[in-house]
């Protein structure tokens, strides 16, 4: 069991069923279930970190790796953090990461291979090398 502060949302959505309002959880401990599993919902858990290395360690401390997002102004930080994150897709300064020409897919337990783009077809192809001496 863990404690986190519900800063916004968390109520049942008027659509009913399993829908809930967009929710912000603050001060989430790094051992919380929401820190270790893919949520696929309107949930934003906020974690405290001490520095760049700490936030990268926390972000990578999961068996999943579909998508990660972060905001930064410093271009060297963008490349450093983007390279260090163990995710198949990294959104930087945007939340919209999917389009028809971008490869979509995760790493670790989030999937193998890609779909979409020219890379999506590669899983269905067999490559053959032929060397002919004349």
PDB file of C-alpha atoms in Angstrom:
ATOM      1  CA  UNK A   1       0.000   0.000   0.000  1.00  0.00           C
ATOM      2  CA  UNK A   2       1.220   3.499  -0.746  1.00  0.00           C
ATOM      3  CA  UNK A   3       0.082   7.037  -0.219  1.00  0.00           C
ATOM      4  CA  UNK A   4      -0.163   9.648  -2.932  1.00  0.00           C
ATOM      5  CA  UNK A   5      -2.020  12.906  -3.053  1.00  0.00           C
ATOM      6  CA  UNK A   6      -4.925  13.081  -5.530  1.00  0.00           C
ATOM      7  CA  UNK A   7      -4.492  16.587  -6.946  1.00  0.00           C
ATOM      8  CA  UNK A   8      -7.243  16.401  -9.574  1.00  0.00           C
ATOM      9  CA  UNK A   9      -9.843  14.028 -10.979  1.00  0.00           C
ATOM     10  CA  UNK A  10     -10.125  10.423  -9.935  1.00  0.00           C
ATOM     11  CA  UNK A  11     -13.916  10.380  -9.975  1.00  0.00           C
ATOM     12  CA  UNK A  12     -16.097   8.168 -12.144  1.00  0.00           C
ATOM     13  CA  UNK A  13     -16.692   9.677 -15.584  1.00  0.00           C
ATOM     14  CA  UNK A  14     -20.230  10.523 -16.703  1.00  0.00           C
ATOM     15  CA  UNK A  15     -19.791   7.982 -19.535  1.00  0.00           C
ATOM     16  CA  UNK A  16     -19.979   5.265 -16.877  1.00  0.00           C
ATOM     17  CA  UNK A  17     -18.427   1.826 -17.117  1.00  0.00           C
ATOM     18  CA  UNK A  18     -14.722   1.745 -16.352  1.00  0.00           C
ATOM     19  CA  UNK A  19     -14.165   5.349 -17.448  1.00  0.00           C
ATOM     20  CA  UNK A  20     -12.772   7.862 -14.989  1.00  0.00           C
ATOM     21  CA  UNK A  21     -11.884  11.541 -15.143  1.00  0.00           C
ATOM     22  CA  UNK A  22      -8.324  12.598 -15.967  1.00  0.00           C
ATOM     23  CA  UNK A  23      -6.407  12.215 -12.725  1.00  0.00           C
ATOM     24  CA  UNK A  24      -3.215  13.709 -11.315  1.00  0.00           C
ATOM     25  CA  UNK A  25      -1.493  11.864  -8.473  1.00  0.00           C
ATOM     26  CA  UNK A  26       1.255  13.769  -6.668  1.00  0.00           C
ATOM     27  CA  UNK A  27       4.096  12.541  -4.456  1.00  0.00           C
ATOM     28  CA  UNK A  28       3.819   8.989  -5.797  1.00  0.00           C
ATOM     29  CA  UNK A  29       6.478   6.687  -4.293  1.00  0.00           C
ATOM     30  CA  UNK A  30       8.669   4.847  -6.792  1.00  0.00           C
ATOM     31  CA  UNK A  31       7.461   1.445  -5.532  1.00  0.00           C
ATOM     32  CA  UNK A  32       3.801   2.185  -6.319  1.00  0.00           C
ATOM     33  CA  UNK A  33       1.997  -0.058  -8.805  1.00  0.00           C
ATOM     34  CA  UNK A  34       1.410   2.910 -11.103  1.00  0.00           C
ATOM     35  CA  UNK A  35       5.207   3.332 -11.285  1.00  0.00           C
ATOM     36  CA  UNK A  36       5.740  -0.223 -12.497  1.00  0.00           C
ATOM     37  CA  UNK A  37       2.815  -0.943 -14.859  1.00  0.00           C
ATOM     38  CA  UNK A  38       1.424   0.568 -18.051  1.00  0.00           C
ATOM     39  CA  UNK A  39      -1.799   2.378 -17.169  1.00  0.00           C
ATOM     40  CA  UNK A  40      -3.384   3.208 -20.573  1.00  0.00           C
ATOM     41  CA  UNK A  41      -5.683   5.769 -19.032  1.00  0.00           C
ATOM     42  CA  UNK A  42      -5.935   9.467 -18.239  1.00  0.00           C
ATOM     43  CA  UNK A  43      -3.571   9.205 -15.288  1.00  0.00           C
ATOM     44  CA  UNK A  44      -0.544  11.382 -14.585  1.00  0.00           C
ATOM     45  CA  UNK A  45       1.499  10.181 -11.608  1.00  0.00           C
ATOM     46  CA  UNK A  46       4.042  12.767 -10.443  1.00  0.00           C
ATOM     47  CA  UNK A  47       7.259  11.513  -8.834  1.00  0.00           C
ATOM     48  CA  UNK A  48       9.915  13.439  -6.951  1.00  0.00           C
ATOM     49  CA  UNK A  49      13.529  13.133  -8.118  1.00  0.00           C
ATOM     50  CA  UNK A  50      16.819  14.670  -7.069  1.00  0.00           C
ATOM     51  CA  UNK A  51      18.569  15.115 -10.415  1.00  0.00           C
ATOM     52  CA  UNK A  52      18.639  13.987 -14.037  1.00  0.00           C
ATOM     53  CA  UNK A  53      20.297  10.653 -13.266  1.00  0.00           C
ATOM     54  CA  UNK A  54      17.679   9.904 -10.598  1.00  0.00           C
ATOM     55  CA  UNK A  55      14.723  10.594 -12.894  1.00  0.00           C
ATOM     56  CA  UNK A  56      16.234   8.399 -15.632  1.00  0.00           C
ATOM     57  CA  UNK A  57      16.797   5.595 -13.104  1.00  0.00           C
ATOM     58  CA  UNK A  58      13.208   5.848 -11.886  1.00  0.00           C
ATOM     59  CA  UNK A  59      11.779   5.977 -15.414  1.00  0.00           C
ATOM     60  CA  UNK A  60      13.735   2.897 -16.505  1.00  0.00           C
ATOM     61  CA  UNK A  61      12.940   0.900 -13.346  1.00  0.00           C
ATOM     62  CA  UNK A  62      10.071  -1.024 -14.934  1.00  0.00           C
ATOM     63  CA  UNK A  63       9.691  -4.134 -17.040  1.00  0.00           C
ATOM     64  CA  UNK A  64       7.738  -2.120 -19.603  1.00  0.00           C
ATOM     65  CA  UNK A  65       8.971   0.289 -22.246  1.00  0.00           C
ATOM     66  CA  UNK A  66       6.291   1.461 -24.679  1.00  0.00           C
ATOM     67  CA  UNK A  67       6.480   5.252 -24.435  1.00  0.00           C
ATOM     68  CA  UNK A  68       8.051   7.965 -22.314  1.00  0.00           C
ATOM     69  CA  UNK A  69       7.561  11.719 -22.392  1.00  0.00           C
ATOM     70  CA  UNK A  70       9.545  14.647 -21.047  1.00  0.00           C
ATOM     71  CA  UNK A  71       9.949  18.379 -21.519  1.00  0.00           C
ATOM     72  CA  UNK A  72      13.282  20.180 -21.798  1.00  0.00           C
ATOM     73  CA  UNK A  73      14.719  23.334 -23.339  1.00  0.00           C
ATOM     74  CA  UNK A  74      18.388  22.372 -23.370  1.00  0.00           C
ATOM     75  CA  UNK A  75      19.149  20.475 -26.582  1.00  0.00           C
ATOM     76  CA  UNK A  76      22.040  18.548 -25.049  1.00  0.00           C
ATOM     77  CA  UNK A  77      19.686  17.376 -22.273  1.00  0.00           C
ATOM     78  CA  UNK A  78      17.088  16.381 -24.891  1.00  0.00           C
ATOM     79  CA  UNK A  79      19.566  14.044 -26.590  1.00  0.00           C
ATOM     80  CA  UNK A  80      21.153  12.789 -23.357  1.00  0.00           C
ATOM     81  CA  UNK A  81      17.854  11.916 -21.660  1.00  0.00           C
ATOM     82  CA  UNK A  82      16.194  10.691 -24.860  1.00  0.00           C
ATOM     83  CA  UNK A  83      19.047   8.240 -25.460  1.00  0.00           C
ATOM     84  CA  UNK A  84      19.099   7.065 -21.832  1.00  0.00           C
ATOM     85  CA  UNK A  85      15.374   6.279 -21.611  1.00  0.00           C
ATOM     86  CA  UNK A  86      14.674   2.585 -22.279  1.00  0.00           C
ATOM     87  CA  UNK A  87      11.493   3.071 -24.309  1.00  0.00           C
ATOM     88  CA  UNK A  88      10.500   2.353 -27.898  1.00  0.00           C
ATOM     89  CA  UNK A  89       8.961   5.807 -28.339  1.00  0.00           C
ATOM     90  CA  UNK A  90      10.024   9.028 -26.615  1.00  0.00           C
ATOM     91  CA  UNK A  91       7.917  12.178 -26.890  1.00  0.00           C
ATOM     92  CA  UNK A  92       9.941  15.317 -26.221  1.00  0.00           C
ATOM     93  CA  UNK A  93       8.054  18.567 -25.640  1.00  0.00           C
ATOM     94  CA  UNK A  94       4.896  16.963 -27.047  1.00  0.00           C
ATOM     95  CA  UNK A  95       2.251  14.471 -26.062  1.00  0.00           C
ATOM     96  CA  UNK A  96       1.328  13.554 -29.625  1.00  0.00           C
ATOM     97  CA  UNK A  97       3.801  10.929 -30.806  1.00  0.00           C
ATOM     98  CA  UNK A  98       1.951   8.721 -33.272  1.00  0.00           C
ATOM     99  CA  UNK A  99       1.619   9.230 -36.992  1.00  0.00           C
ATOM    100  CA  UNK A 100       1.555   7.071 -40.097  1.00  0.00           C
ATOM    101  CA  UNK A 101       5.247   7.456 -40.962  1.00  0.00           C
ATOM    102  CA  UNK A 102       6.669   6.808 -37.493  1.00  0.00           C
ATOM    103  CA  UNK A 103       7.504   3.318 -36.220  1.00  0.00           C
ATOM    104  CA  UNK A 104       5.242   2.363 -33.306  1.00  0.00           C
ATOM    105  CA  UNK A 105       6.207  -0.182 -30.668  1.00  0.00           C
ATOM    106  CA  UNK A 106       7.855  -0.710 -27.331  1.00  0.00           C
ATOM    107  CA  UNK A 107      10.748  -2.606 -25.852  1.00  0.00           C
ATOM    108  CA  UNK A 108      11.091  -4.882 -22.817  1.00  0.00           C
ATOM    109  CA  UNK A 109       7.691  -6.439 -21.962  1.00  0.00           C
ATOM    110  CA  UNK A 110       5.893  -3.810 -24.052  1.00  0.00           C
ATOM    111  CA  UNK A 111       6.537  -5.578 -27.308  1.00  0.00           C
ATOM    112  CA  UNK A 112       8.948  -6.714 -29.918  1.00  0.00           C
ATOM    113  CA  UNK A 113       9.314  -5.151 -33.338  1.00  0.00           C
ATOM    114  CA  UNK A 114       7.492  -2.207 -34.829  1.00  0.00           C
ATOM    115  CA  UNK A 115       4.274  -1.573 -36.662  1.00  0.00           C
ATOM    116  CA  UNK A 116       3.621   1.274 -39.045  1.00  0.00           C
ATOM    117  CA  UNK A 117       6.147   3.042 -41.259  1.00  0.00           C
ATOM    118  CA  UNK A 118       8.661   1.252 -43.452  1.00  0.00           C
ATOM    119  CA  UNK A 119       9.967  -0.587 -40.353  1.00  0.00           C
ATOM    120  CA  UNK A 120       6.630  -2.288 -39.688  1.00  0.00           C
ATOM    121  CA  UNK A 121       6.924  -4.517 -42.753  1.00  0.00           C
ATOM    122  CA  UNK A 122      10.385  -5.828 -41.842  1.00  0.00           C
ATOM    123  CA  UNK A 123       9.015  -8.431 -39.404  1.00  0.00           C
ATOM    124  CA  UNK A 124       7.193 -10.036 -42.320  1.00  0.00           C
ATOM    125  CA  UNK A 125      10.157 -10.159 -44.686  1.00  0.00           C
ATOM    126  CA  UNK A 126      12.962 -12.655 -45.079  1.00  0.00           C
ATOM    127  CA  UNK A 127      16.213 -11.124 -46.222  1.00  0.00           C
ATOM    128  CA  UNK A 128      18.345 -13.136 -48.573  1.00  0.00           C
ATOM    129  CA  UNK A 129      21.898 -12.299 -49.545  1.00  0.00           C
ATOM    130  CA  UNK A 130      23.065 -13.693 -52.879  1.00  0.00           C
ATOM    131  CA  UNK A 131      26.699 -13.496 -53.915  1.00  0.00           C
ATOM    132  CA  UNK A 132      27.425 -14.501 -57.501  1.00  0.00           C
ATOM    133  CA  UNK A 133      30.963 -15.005 -58.720  1.00  0.00           C
ATOM    134  CA  UNK A 134      31.459 -14.355 -62.427  1.00  0.00           C
TER     135      UNK A 134
END
